[in-house]
Each structure stands twice: as structure tokens, then as C-alpha cells.
Short mmCIF file of C-alpha atoms (C1' of nucleotides) in Angstrom, two decimals:
data_model
loop_
_atom_site.label_atom_id
_atom_site.label_comp_id
_atom_site.label_asym_id
_atom_site.label_seq_id
_atom_site.Cartn_x
_atom_site.Cartn_y
_atom_site.Cartn_z
CA MET A 1 16.00 117.93 17.07
CA ALA A 2 17.55 120.51 14.84
CA SER A 3 17.27 118.55 11.61
CA SER A 4 14.18 118.13 9.50
CA THR A 5 12.59 114.74 9.23
CA GLN A 6 14.58 112.55 6.86
CA LEU A 7 16.23 114.83 4.38
CA VAL A 8 18.99 112.91 2.71
CA ILE A 9 21.14 115.87 1.89
CA GLU A 10 22.11 117.86 4.94
CA ASP A 11 25.28 119.30 3.58
CA ASP A 12 27.47 118.43 0.66
CA ARG A 13 30.20 116.82 2.69
CA GLN A 14 27.94 114.37 4.45
CA PRO A 15 29.66 111.07 5.14
CA ALA A 16 28.55 108.34 2.80
CA ARG A 17 27.91 105.86 5.55
CA LEU A 18 24.91 106.43 7.77
CA GLY A 19 26.75 105.08 10.76
CA ASP A 20 29.40 107.75 10.33
CA ARG A 21 26.80 110.44 10.42
CA VAL A 22 25.39 109.11 13.67
CA TYR A 23 28.90 108.86 15.07
CA GLN A 24 29.69 112.45 14.15
CA GLN A 25 26.48 113.73 15.67
CA ILE A 26 27.01 111.98 18.98
CA LYS A 27 30.63 113.06 18.99
CA GLU A 28 29.57 116.64 18.44
CA LYS A 29 27.02 116.46 21.23
CA LEU A 30 29.61 114.96 23.52
CA ILE A 31 32.15 117.68 22.85
CA ARG A 32 29.56 120.41 23.09
CA GLY A 33 28.33 119.07 26.39
CA ALA A 34 24.84 118.04 25.32
CA TYR A 35 25.16 114.95 27.44
CA GLU A 36 26.10 114.75 31.06
CA PRO A 37 28.33 112.16 32.64
CA GLY A 38 26.20 109.18 33.57
CA ASP A 39 23.68 109.60 30.76
CA LYS A 40 22.76 106.30 29.22
CA LEU A 41 22.68 105.69 25.48
CA THR A 42 20.79 102.88 23.80
CA VAL A 43 20.85 101.58 20.28
CA ARG A 44 17.12 101.85 19.79
CA GLY A 45 16.97 105.23 21.44
CA LEU A 46 19.60 106.69 19.15
CA ALA A 47 18.07 105.02 16.14
CA GLU A 48 14.73 106.61 16.85
CA ASP A 49 16.17 110.05 17.60
CA LEU A 50 18.16 110.15 14.39
CA ARG A 51 15.64 108.31 12.26
CA VAL A 52 17.87 105.43 11.26
CA SER A 53 17.73 101.73 11.83
CA SER A 54 19.53 100.04 14.66
CA THR A 55 22.56 99.00 12.63
CA PRO A 56 24.11 102.45 12.13
CA ALA A 57 23.16 103.45 15.66
CA ARG A 58 24.84 100.36 17.01
CA ASP A 59 27.91 101.02 14.86
CA ALA A 60 28.22 104.50 16.29
CA ILE A 61 27.84 103.42 19.90
CA ASN A 62 30.36 100.64 19.51
CA ARG A 63 32.85 102.95 17.91
CA LEU A 64 32.48 105.58 20.60
CA ALA A 65 32.82 102.94 23.29
CA LEU A 66 35.91 101.58 21.59
CA GLU A 67 37.45 105.02 21.62
CA GLY A 68 36.58 105.48 25.26
CA ALA A 69 34.17 108.33 24.63
CA LEU A 70 31.47 106.07 26.07
CA VAL A 71 32.01 103.37 28.63
CA TYR A 72 30.24 100.19 29.63
CA ALA A 73 28.54 100.39 33.00
CA GLY A 74 27.28 96.84 32.46
CA PRO A 75 27.12 94.26 29.67
CA LYS A 76 24.18 96.07 28.13
CA THR A 77 24.61 99.57 29.44
CA VAL A 78 26.77 102.27 27.89
CA ILE A 79 26.99 105.64 29.56
CA VAL A 80 28.81 108.93 29.16
CA PRO A 81 31.82 108.42 31.42
CA HIS A 82 32.42 110.24 34.66
CA LEU A 83 35.80 111.88 34.91
CA GLU A 84 37.56 109.82 37.51
CA PRO A 85 40.70 111.49 38.83
CA GLN A 86 42.76 108.50 37.81
CA ALA A 87 41.44 108.56 34.25
CA LEU A 88 42.03 112.29 34.06
CA GLU A 89 45.62 111.79 35.08
CA GLU A 90 46.18 109.02 32.56
CA ILE A 91 44.71 111.07 29.76
CA THR A 92 46.73 114.10 30.77
CA LEU A 93 49.97 112.12 30.68
CA MET A 94 49.11 110.81 27.24
CA ARG A 95 48.18 114.29 26.09
CA LEU A 96 51.52 115.63 27.26
CA ALA A 97 53.35 112.92 25.35
CA LEU A 98 51.33 113.08 22.15
CA GLU A 99 50.40 116.73 21.92
CA GLY A 100 53.91 117.63 22.98
CA LEU A 101 55.19 115.58 20.07
CA ALA A 102 52.75 117.16 17.65
CA ALA A 103 53.55 120.66 18.86
CA GLU A 104 57.26 120.13 18.49
CA LYS A 105 56.98 118.74 14.97
CA ALA A 106 54.59 121.50 13.96
CA ALA A 107 57.31 124.13 14.26
CA ALA A 108 59.24 122.56 11.41
CA ARG A 109 56.41 122.87 8.92
CA VAL A 110 54.53 126.00 9.88
CA VAL A 111 54.10 128.83 7.38
CA ASP A 112 53.12 132.43 8.03
CA GLU A 113 49.48 131.95 7.05
CA ASP A 114 49.10 129.32 9.72
CA ILE A 115 50.30 131.76 12.31
CA GLU A 116 47.79 134.34 11.16
CA ALA A 117 45.00 131.79 11.46
CA LEU A 118 46.19 130.96 14.95
CA LYS A 119 46.14 134.59 16.02
CA GLU A 120 42.68 134.95 14.59
CA MET A 121 41.50 131.92 16.52
CA GLN A 122 42.97 133.28 19.73
CA LEU A 123 40.94 136.45 19.20
CA GLN A 124 37.84 134.32 19.05
CA ILE A 125 38.77 132.57 22.26
CA ASN A 126 39.23 135.90 23.98
CA ALA A 127 35.94 137.22 22.65
CA GLY A 128 34.12 134.11 23.83
CA LEU A 129 35.68 134.40 27.25
CA ASP A 130 34.89 138.12 27.56
CA GLU A 131 31.28 137.59 26.63
CA ARG A 132 30.91 134.57 28.86
CA ARG A 133 30.09 132.42 25.84
CA TYR A 134 31.92 129.51 27.36
CA ALA A 135 30.88 126.73 25.03
CA GLU A 136 32.07 128.83 22.13
CA ALA A 137 35.35 129.66 23.81
CA LEU A 138 35.92 126.01 24.55
CA TRP A 139 35.27 125.16 20.93
CA SER A 140 37.66 127.82 19.71
CA ASN A 141 40.22 126.55 22.16
CA LYS A 142 39.94 123.13 20.60
CA GLU A 143 40.27 124.61 17.13
CA PHE A 144 43.38 126.49 18.22
CA HIS A 145 45.10 123.38 19.45
CA PHE A 146 44.23 121.30 16.43
CA LEU A 147 45.29 124.03 14.06
CA ILE A 148 48.75 123.49 15.50
CA TYR A 149 48.61 119.71 15.59
CA LYS A 150 47.47 119.49 12.00
CA LEU A 151 50.66 121.19 10.90
CA CYS A 152 52.90 118.23 11.56
CA GLY A 153 51.28 116.08 8.90
CA MET A 154 50.82 112.99 11.02
CA PRO A 155 47.25 111.85 10.44
CA TYR A 156 47.21 108.92 12.80
CA LEU A 157 48.69 110.99 15.59
CA LEU A 158 45.99 113.55 15.03
CA ALA A 159 43.27 110.92 15.21
CA THR A 160 44.66 109.56 18.44
CA ILE A 161 44.79 112.99 20.03
CA GLU A 162 41.22 113.58 18.97
CA THR A 163 40.05 110.54 20.86
CA LEU A 164 41.76 111.86 23.98
CA TRP A 165 39.87 115.15 23.71
CA LEU A 166 36.65 113.31 23.04
CA ARG A 167 37.18 111.27 26.13
CA ILE A 168 37.30 114.25 28.46
CA GLY A 169 34.99 116.46 26.41
CA ALA A 170 31.78 115.83 28.30
CA SER A 171 33.27 116.46 31.71
CA PHE A 172 35.22 119.41 30.44
CA ASN A 173 32.07 121.09 29.26
CA ASP A 174 30.35 120.26 32.43
CA LEU A 175 32.98 122.07 34.47
CA TYR A 176 33.76 124.84 32.08
CA PRO A 177 32.18 127.91 33.68
CA GLU A 178 34.23 127.62 36.83
CA PHE A 179 37.08 126.37 34.74
CA ALA A 180 37.27 129.41 32.47
CA GLU A 181 37.12 132.15 35.02
CA ALA A 182 40.76 133.08 34.93
CA LYS A 183 41.29 133.56 31.21
CA TYR A 184 42.60 130.09 31.00
CA GLY A 185 45.40 129.42 28.59
CA VAL A 186 45.86 132.81 27.01
CA HIS A 187 49.43 133.14 28.17
CA ASN A 188 50.37 129.66 27.03
CA HIS A 189 48.72 130.18 23.67
CA MET A 190 50.67 133.35 23.07
CA ALA A 191 53.88 131.52 23.98
CA ALA A 192 53.00 128.79 21.49
CA ILE A 193 52.47 131.32 18.73
CA GLU A 194 55.74 132.98 19.60
CA GLY A 195 57.54 129.64 19.42
CA LEU A 196 55.97 128.97 16.03
CA VAL A 197 57.12 132.36 14.78
CA GLU A 198 60.66 131.50 15.83
CA ARG A 199 60.33 127.97 14.40
CA ASP A 200 61.46 126.78 17.80
CA GLY A 201 60.01 123.31 18.33
CA SER A 202 61.07 123.03 21.95
CA ALA A 203 59.41 126.32 22.79
CA VAL A 204 56.14 125.28 21.16
CA ARG A 205 56.24 121.98 22.98
CA ALA A 206 56.90 123.73 26.28
CA ALA A 207 54.01 126.13 25.73
CA ILE A 208 51.57 123.36 24.88
CA GLU A 209 52.74 121.22 27.76
CA SER A 210 52.30 124.16 30.07
CA ASP A 211 48.80 124.71 28.72
CA ILE A 212 47.89 121.09 29.30
CA ARG A 213 49.30 121.14 32.81
CA ASP A 214 47.50 124.36 33.70
CA GLY A 215 44.25 122.92 32.43
CA TYR A 216 44.83 119.77 34.41
CA ARG A 217 45.37 121.62 37.66
CA ARG A 218 42.40 123.84 37.10
CA ILE A 219 39.95 121.12 36.18
CA LYS A 220 41.12 118.99 39.09
CA ARG A 221 40.46 121.84 41.44
CA ALA A 222 37.08 122.61 39.92
CA ASN A 223 36.16 118.97 40.21
CA ARG A 224 37.22 118.86 43.83
CA GLU A 225 35.29 121.97 44.74
CA ARG A 226 32.18 120.74 43.05
CA HIS A 227 32.24 117.42 44.80
CA ALA A 228 32.82 119.10 48.13
CA GLY A 229 29.12 119.96 48.24
CA ARG A 230 27.86 116.47 47.47
CA SER A 231 28.51 113.17 49.11
CA ARG A 232 29.19 111.35 45.85
CA PRO A 233 29.47 112.26 42.17
CA ALA A 234 26.83 109.75 41.11
CA MET B 1 37.91 75.51 8.78
CA ALA B 2 39.65 74.34 11.92
CA SER B 3 36.59 74.54 14.14
CA SER B 4 33.71 72.09 14.19
CA THR B 5 30.41 73.22 12.79
CA GLN B 6 28.75 75.48 15.31
CA LEU B 7 29.93 74.48 18.74
CA VAL B 8 29.10 77.26 21.12
CA ILE B 9 31.80 76.57 23.63
CA GLU B 10 35.28 76.76 22.18
CA ASP B 11 37.11 77.67 25.36
CA ASP B 12 36.03 79.04 28.67
CA ARG B 13 37.32 82.55 28.14
CA GLN B 14 35.56 83.03 24.83
CA PRO B 15 34.35 86.59 24.36
CA ALA B 16 30.62 86.88 24.72
CA ARG B 17 30.18 88.79 21.52
CA LEU B 18 30.73 86.93 18.30
CA GLY B 19 32.21 89.99 16.66
CA ASP B 20 34.90 90.14 19.31
CA ARG B 21 35.90 86.60 18.57
CA VAL B 22 36.26 87.37 14.88
CA TYR B 23 38.23 90.49 15.76
CA GLN B 24 40.60 88.57 18.00
CA GLN B 25 41.18 85.91 15.38
CA ILE B 26 42.03 88.37 12.63
CA LYS B 27 44.19 90.33 15.03
CA GLU B 28 46.08 87.20 15.93
CA LYS B 29 46.59 86.30 12.30
CA LEU B 30 47.79 89.80 11.57
CA ILE B 31 50.36 89.79 14.36
CA ARG B 32 51.52 86.28 13.53
CA GLY B 33 51.96 87.20 9.91
CA ALA B 34 49.27 84.96 8.44
CA TYR B 35 48.34 87.74 6.04
CA GLU B 36 50.63 89.65 3.76
CA PRO B 37 50.48 93.36 3.07
CA GLY B 38 48.03 93.91 0.23
CA ASP B 39 45.79 90.98 1.06
CA LYS B 40 42.15 91.87 0.69
CA LEU B 41 39.52 91.07 3.31
CA THR B 42 35.78 90.95 2.65
CA VAL B 43 32.84 90.75 4.98
CA ARG B 44 31.33 87.76 3.31
CA GLY B 45 34.66 86.03 2.96
CA LEU B 46 35.41 86.31 6.66
CA ALA B 47 31.87 85.36 7.58
CA GLU B 48 32.15 82.17 5.57
CA ASP B 49 35.60 81.28 6.86
CA LEU B 50 34.61 81.71 10.48
CA ARG B 51 31.07 80.37 10.09
CA VAL B 52 29.30 83.49 11.27
CA SER B 53 26.89 85.89 9.66
CA SER B 54 27.99 89.09 8.03
CA THR B 55 27.24 91.32 11.01
CA PRO B 56 30.05 90.15 13.31
CA ALA B 57 32.43 89.88 10.38
CA ARG B 58 31.62 93.42 9.39
CA ASP B 59 32.04 94.59 12.97
CA ALA B 60 35.51 93.08 13.12
CA ILE B 61 36.66 94.56 9.82
CA ASN B 62 35.37 97.99 10.71
CA ARG B 63 37.09 97.89 14.07
CA LEU B 64 40.39 96.78 12.59
CA ALA B 65 40.15 99.48 9.95
CA LEU B 66 39.37 102.04 12.60
CA GLU B 67 42.48 101.05 14.50
CA GLY B 68 44.57 101.24 11.36
CA ALA B 69 45.33 97.52 11.33
CA LEU B 70 43.50 97.40 8.01
CA VAL B 71 43.19 100.22 5.54
CA TYR B 72 40.80 101.18 2.80
CA ALA B 73 42.22 100.85 -0.68
CA GLY B 74 38.85 101.96 -2.08
CA PRO B 75 35.31 102.58 -0.83
CA LYS B 76 34.64 98.86 -0.83
CA THR B 77 38.10 97.42 -0.47
CA VAL B 78 39.98 96.87 2.76
CA ILE B 79 43.47 95.45 2.65
CA VAL B 80 46.32 94.63 4.98
CA PRO B 81 48.38 97.81 4.83
CA HIS B 82 51.78 98.14 3.27
CA LEU B 83 54.38 99.70 5.51
CA GLU B 84 55.00 103.03 3.88
CA PRO B 85 58.16 104.72 5.19
CA GLN B 86 56.16 107.75 6.22
CA ALA B 87 53.68 105.68 8.22
CA LEU B 88 56.52 103.77 9.83
CA GLU B 89 58.09 107.02 10.93
CA GLU B 90 54.84 108.36 12.35
CA ILE B 91 54.19 105.19 14.28
CA THR B 92 57.75 105.15 15.56
CA LEU B 93 57.47 108.68 16.86
CA MET B 94 54.24 107.82 18.61
CA ARG B 95 55.78 104.67 20.01
CA LEU B 96 58.68 106.66 21.43
CA ALA B 97 56.30 109.08 23.11
CA LEU B 98 53.85 106.53 24.47
CA GLU B 99 56.05 103.54 25.22
CA GLY B 100 58.63 105.90 26.66
CA LEU B 101 55.96 107.22 29.00
CA ALA B 102 54.83 103.72 29.94
CA ALA B 103 58.39 102.57 30.54
CA GLU B 104 59.19 105.49 32.77
CA LYS B 105 56.07 105.07 34.87
CA ALA B 106 56.62 101.34 35.14
CA ALA B 107 59.73 101.83 37.25
CA ALA B 108 57.69 103.34 40.05
CA ARG B 109 55.45 100.31 40.44
CA VAL B 110 57.59 97.32 39.60
CA VAL B 111 58.09 94.53 42.13
CA ASP B 112 60.73 91.83 42.17
CA GLU B 113 58.46 89.14 40.73
CA ASP B 114 57.88 91.28 37.66
CA ILE B 115 61.60 91.45 37.08
CA GLU B 116 61.90 87.70 37.34
CA ALA B 117 59.16 87.28 34.76
CA LEU B 118 60.96 89.71 32.50
CA LYS B 119 64.23 87.80 32.77
CA GLU B 120 62.37 84.61 32.00
CA MET B 121 60.81 86.17 28.93
CA GLN B 122 64.17 87.38 27.70
CA LEU B 123 65.43 83.80 27.94
CA GLN B 124 62.61 82.77 25.66
CA ILE B 125 63.49 85.49 23.19
CA ASN B 126 67.09 84.33 23.14
CA ALA B 127 66.06 80.72 22.69
CA GLY B 128 63.76 81.63 19.81
CA LEU B 129 66.51 83.62 18.17
CA ASP B 130 69.11 80.89 18.58
CA GLU B 131 66.85 78.25 17.09
CA ARG B 132 65.74 80.51 14.27
CA ARG B 133 62.14 80.31 15.47
CA TYR B 134 61.53 83.86 14.48
CA ALA B 135 57.78 84.07 14.83
CA GLU B 136 58.15 82.79 18.37
CA ALA B 137 60.95 85.21 19.17
CA LEU B 138 58.87 88.07 17.82
CA TRP B 139 55.96 87.02 19.97
CA SER B 140 58.14 86.79 23.06
CA ASN B 141 59.55 90.18 22.25
CA LYS B 142 56.05 91.58 22.25
CA GLU B 143 55.31 89.88 25.55
CA PHE B 144 58.47 91.34 27.04
CA HIS B 145 57.52 94.88 26.12
CA PHE B 146 53.96 94.59 27.32
CA LEU B 147 55.03 92.99 30.56
CA ILE B 148 56.75 96.29 31.25
CA TYR B 149 53.98 98.52 29.96
CA LYS B 150 51.35 96.73 32.02
CA LEU B 151 53.19 97.72 35.18
CA CYS B 152 52.23 101.35 35.03
CA GLY B 153 48.53 100.66 35.49
CA MET B 154 47.27 102.85 32.67
CA PRO B 155 44.78 100.75 30.76
CA TYR B 156 43.97 103.23 28.02
CA LEU B 157 47.62 103.89 27.36
CA LEU B 158 48.16 100.17 27.03
CA ALA B 159 45.31 99.83 24.57
CA THR B 160 46.67 102.66 22.46
CA ILE B 161 50.13 101.15 22.35
CA GLU B 162 48.60 97.85 21.32
CA THR B 163 47.00 99.41 18.28
CA LEU B 164 50.39 100.79 17.28
CA TRP B 165 51.93 97.33 17.41
CA LEU B 166 48.99 95.89 15.53
CA ARG B 167 49.44 98.44 12.84
CA ILE B 168 52.99 97.42 12.04
CA GLY B 169 52.57 93.76 12.96
CA ALA B 170 51.97 92.34 9.51
CA SER B 171 54.94 94.08 7.94
CA PHE B 172 57.11 93.32 10.93
CA ASN B 173 56.47 89.64 10.55
CA ASP B 174 57.05 89.84 6.88
CA LEU B 175 60.51 91.29 7.37
CA TYR B 176 61.47 89.50 10.52
CA PRO B 177 64.03 86.91 9.35
CA GLU B 178 66.36 89.50 7.95
CA PHE B 179 65.38 91.76 10.78
CA ALA B 180 66.36 89.38 13.55
CA GLU B 181 69.75 88.33 12.33
CA ALA B 182 71.76 90.40 14.76
CA LYS B 183 70.22 89.40 18.07
CA TYR B 184 68.05 92.42 17.90
CA GLY B 185 67.26 94.15 21.13
CA VAL B 186 69.04 91.97 23.64
CA HIS B 187 71.27 94.73 24.87
CA ASN B 188 68.41 97.20 25.23
CA HIS B 189 66.27 94.68 27.02
CA MET B 190 68.99 94.01 29.55
CA ALA B 191 69.36 97.73 30.11
CA ALA B 192 65.62 98.02 30.68
CA ILE B 193 65.71 95.24 33.26
CA GLU B 194 68.64 96.90 34.96
CA GLY B 195 66.77 100.19 35.10
CA LEU B 196 63.77 98.42 36.61
CA VAL B 197 65.99 96.84 39.25
CA GLU B 198 67.27 100.28 40.18
CA ARG B 199 63.76 101.75 40.04
CA ASP B 200 65.24 104.34 37.68
CA GLY B 201 62.46 105.54 35.41
CA SER B 202 64.70 107.56 33.15
CA ALA B 203 66.96 104.60 32.56
CA VAL B 204 64.05 102.34 31.65
CA ARG B 205 62.69 104.97 29.30
CA ALA B 206 66.09 105.39 27.68
CA ALA B 207 66.46 101.64 27.20
CA ILE B 208 63.03 101.27 25.63
CA GLU B 209 63.54 104.30 23.43
CA SER B 210 66.84 102.89 22.30
CA ASP B 211 65.16 99.58 21.54
CA ILE B 212 62.49 101.27 19.47
CA ARG B 213 65.04 103.34 17.60
CA ASP B 214 67.24 100.33 16.88
CA GLY B 215 64.24 98.43 15.58
CA TYR B 216 63.26 101.37 13.42
CA ARG B 217 66.68 101.61 11.80
CA ARG B 218 66.85 97.91 11.25
CA ILE B 219 63.43 97.51 9.73
CA LYS B 220 63.95 100.51 7.52
CA ARG B 221 67.15 99.01 6.20
CA ALA B 222 65.56 95.60 5.70
CA ASN B 223 62.72 97.21 3.84
CA ARG B 224 65.10 99.14 1.64
CA GLU B 225 67.17 96.10 0.80
CA ARG B 226 64.13 94.07 -0.02
CA HIS B 227 62.74 96.65 -2.38
CA ALA B 228 66.08 97.05 -4.08
CA GLY B 229 65.45 93.81 -5.97
CA ARG B 230 61.98 94.70 -7.20
CA SER B 231 60.69 97.62 -9.14
CA ARG B 232 57.74 98.21 -6.81
CA PRO B 233 56.40 96.71 -3.58
CA ALA B 234 53.02 95.90 -5.08
"C1'" DG C 1 12.00 100.85 55.38
"C1'" DT C 2 15.38 97.19 53.71
"C1'" DG C 3 16.72 93.41 51.39
"C1'" DT C 4 15.57 89.34 48.46
"C1'" DG C 5 13.53 86.66 44.96
"C1'" DT C 6 10.47 86.88 40.89
"C1'" DT C 7 8.36 88.71 36.93
"C1'" DT C 8 8.20 91.97 33.19
"C1'" DT C 9 10.37 95.01 30.11
"C1'" DT C 10 14.19 96.62 27.73
"C1'" DT C 11 18.37 95.92 25.30
"C1'" DG C 12 22.45 94.25 22.45
"C1'" DT C 13 23.52 90.87 19.24
"C1'" DT C 14 22.89 88.05 15.37
"C1'" DG C 15 21.41 86.47 10.82
"C1'" DC C 16 19.58 87.64 6.61
"C1'" DA C 17 17.52 89.79 2.39
"C1'" DA C 18 17.30 93.98 -0.36
"C1'" DC C 19 19.63 97.78 -2.41
"C1'" DA C 20 22.98 100.83 -4.36
"C1'" DT C 21 27.42 101.04 -5.98
"C1'" DA C 22 32.19 99.84 -6.46
"C1'" DA C 23 35.20 96.43 -8.58
"C1'" DA C 24 36.06 93.11 -11.96
"C1'" DT C 25 35.40 91.38 -16.41
"C1'" DG C 26 34.71 91.42 -21.24
"C1'" DC C 27 34.86 93.66 -25.57
"C1'" DA C 28 35.67 96.81 -29.25
"C1'" DG C 29 38.43 99.94 -31.62
"C1'" DT C 30 42.82 101.52 -32.56
"C1'" DA D 1 49.13 94.99 -27.10
"C1'" DC D 2 46.64 98.54 -24.96
"C1'" DT D 3 43.16 101.91 -23.79
"C1'" DG D 4 38.28 103.22 -22.93
"C1'" DC D 5 33.75 101.88 -22.22
"C1'" DA D 6 29.76 98.79 -21.21
"C1'" DT D 7 28.29 94.76 -18.75
"C1'" DT D 8 28.40 91.62 -15.10
"C1'" DT D 9 29.71 90.29 -10.60
"C1'" DA D 10 30.90 91.13 -5.93
"C1'" DT D 11 30.67 93.89 -1.88
"C1'" DG D 12 29.40 97.15 2.02
"C1'" DT D 13 25.58 99.09 4.12
"C1'" DT D 14 21.07 99.23 5.83
"C1'" DG D 15 16.69 97.78 7.95
"C1'" DC D 16 14.39 94.44 10.44
"C1'" DA D 17 12.76 90.41 13.16
"C1'" DA D 18 14.03 86.82 16.42
"C1'" DC D 19 16.54 85.55 20.47
"C1'" DA D 20 18.98 85.43 24.79
"C1'" DA D 21 20.30 88.05 28.46
"C1'" DA D 22 20.49 91.98 31.34
"C1'" DA D 23 18.06 95.72 33.66
"C1'" DA D 24 14.10 97.48 35.69
"C1'" DA D 25 9.91 96.95 38.09
"C1'" DC D 26 7.50 94.60 41.37
"C1'" DA D 27 6.01 91.85 45.33
"C1'" DC D 28 6.71 90.14 49.68
"C1'" DA D 29 8.79 88.84 53.94
"C1'" DC D 30 11.19 90.63 57.84
#
DNA sequence: GTGTGTTTTTTGTTGCAACATAAATGCAGT
DNA sequence: ACTGCATTTATGTTGCAACAAAAAACACAC
């Protein structure tokens, strides 16, 4: 919707492969909450929306489904997944293991500029929260975390963590307003920065783990409260 | 080459999608060591070998590359990856985090039949080792580990761990003879079984972590010794 | 209305040809 | 021999039509 008809150059770092572009766009929409859990995606529908043929659209859908960002509701039906409590718990346990690892290793390689960038990003989170610009705050929150994880220099780990975030992104966005009320995560983020300053890997890990656990509790509660009003999520 | 011309039914659990079949076959070859690090795979080459069109072949290659089981050596060149020390370390750290998690959670859900199956599998590993049937022993070793990981009932975790094994599979096979000399892993496996018997999650985690660490040291040494004779791996 | 069987429409997958470009090859020139 | 460049070959990606199968729409009996 935002892009003009079929301009080839959108920006100078456009992925060479068309399928990658489609993938990135869907991924972005997913993280930003443009889709709701249960929404159905089709090859031809995507192809038409993004003005490409079915091959790249199909590539993107398959890739997203492979990563768990989309799920099969039937042999020919892929949808944006609902956040089942069991899936949320599994993802949270994996996040604790993997992001904990990344956080711990980050402390060994951080330099002062990184810490400045982190503080800057935290300011943006706070601003977004204060002004009730939740989508923006959520985005900044993601940036904050990945700023840390990037430090450890483990590309495959980073990619794996990204798929975990992608997997809960849609539902996260969906719940965010109620989720963000209590200045979520600020304390933990400050503790993480402090740990980085001290180059104390255990402290950074503890802060990140605490952040993940707090988020887990909060989103579980929000989810419960929301479903209290309806008979079933679907 | 092995299959007849275009028989539709090969076995009754054949994946519906052709691309999945290609994927499974390459994956199998990779884990069994049919390819060597550096081997180049092409869409048309695979398509011809497996008597399919380029679309499923391309799907399989892209998926494998996405999982890291194949890597890009150039924009149009995918190869079986070499095991760089840095990549090995990253994968090992992720394995410790994820397989440690799976091992710990497995203790809470194990039943006696599972333990019997595990003991049986260990017998097969020992037999394979004794008779110098290394590929078989390696396969049984994989089965042993995944028998444990399956217990925790976390499907996405299992899938992620599988991609880690796939990623080091080719090089593992390549190095296995020298790697297996010293009855690798038997002690750790017994400790894991013992921990399962006691329903002691920490003990199972410790045993699996120890197993992973032992394997890491051993394969690193094997790799070093091998490269001592040559100027460069390639 | 509810459930069941049938028809129609939609959908993913596959094979294939065209295209742009990367990789391989050949060839001077030194 | 070896490097640098031009030519040729090989390769990944894309778009598209055909097909089988699933999903949706529909009709009808109870």
C-alpha cells in the first residue's frame, strides 16, 4: 500500500532476490502487528499485493512457515499463529537459554560506544511509553535487546533468536497496550546496562533473564484477562 | 539413480510435497556423510539426480541454506560448509544452552519404557563402536540424544536442535573414525540414563552438557591433527 | 436450525522457458 | 608460469500455465 507501483529501486540496500523482499515485508508487518492472529495468507494474494509472481510469494510464505512465524491450519492454509500458552512457554524457555547466552557473552566484547547507543535507545523506549506510542516503544525495545545480542559476534545465534521474536511478534503487538502499562522492562534494562558497564556477564544475563520472565508473566496475564471476556480465542 | 523412472509411490509415508522429499534426501546424505565439506550443489544438478523439476530442487537447497546446512560461497554457489573453529564454537554454545534445557526438562516427563529404549540404544552404540561401524554408531548416538530431547514435549525446541546437528553433521562424519576411537560418550550417556532414573533434571543436564563438551574437545583436536598434515583445508 | 453430501471455487505445487548474471574458461601479454 | 581481461558456459531467479487437492459454498433432508 505504501509503495508505488513497480519501482525497482526502493532503497539502495534492497535484497537482490525478490523473494527476500517479500519475506522482509511480511516479517515487518508481522512484527509491527499489521496482521492479527488467525489471518490467512495465500500465495496469490501476496503476489498480487506486492506485484510479484507467485514464485517469490510462495518462497516467502514457506520460509515464514518454516521459521514458525506462520503456521499451517490445514494442508493448504497458512495463518498467523495464535499464541497458545504452551507455545508461549516453550518460546520463553528457549529465549531464556539463548538470549541469556547472548547477553552473557556480550559483556566480554562490549565497548563504551555500545553502551551509549544502548542508553540512547532506552530513552526512546521511555519516550514511546510516555507518549503512548506503543508500537514505537515495542520496536525500540526490540532494538535495545538486539543491540546487546549483536555484541557477542555469533551470527547464527542471532538469527535463531530473531525467529523466536518473530514467532511471538504478532501476538505481542496485539496485546501491547495492556502489556505496556507499567513501564515494562525499564528496571531490567537499566540493570543490563549496568552489568555491561561492569563487564559482568552474569549480571547482564540475570538482567535479561529477568526482563524475559517479567514479560512472560505480564503477557500471560494480559492474555488471560482478555480471554476472560470471550468464550474462545478463535 | 536408485529409483525407477517416475513411480509415484515410493513408500507409504512419503511426504506429500516433492520438495520435502528432496530436502529429506539431501539431509540424510548430509548426516550420513555422503557429501564432503566444499562439495557444490546446484539446482539443476539435484533436479536431474532426483528426477524432479527445478522448483522442488530449488526449494530444498534454499531451505537447507536457510538452516545453515549449506552455505553460500558466492551469489550463485552453495556448498557443504567447512567446519570453521569459530562456527563450531558457536554451535557448541548453542547446543549447550538448548540441549541442556531439553535434557533438564526431559527428566520431569520420562517414563520407565523410555529408559529401557535408551539403554537399548546405548547397546547399539557400543556394538557399532566395537565393530568399527562408525557411521552406524554415529547414527545411534544421534538417536540416543533425540530420544531424550523428545521427552520434554517441546516441538520447536526439537526442530531447532535438529538444525544444529544438521549443521555440523557433514564435518562430524568426516572426522568420525579418529573421533570415535576412545569410546566417546559412553560414560556421559550412562550418567544421563542414571539421572533420568532418578528424575533428576540437573543431573541429566550435567551429563548431556558433559557429553557435548567432550565431543567438542575431541572434534577440535581431531580437526587440528588433520590439518597439521596439510597446508590448508581447501 | 443442524448436519451431511455435493458442487464450485480457490489454492499450493510442479514443470518449464526466458532472462540476467555469476562462474568458468580461454587467451594474450608480460 | 602467472596475471588480467574478454568470451563462453552454467546457474539462480522469476513468471506463468496446468493440475490435483483442499476449502468454501451450496443444497437438501431431517
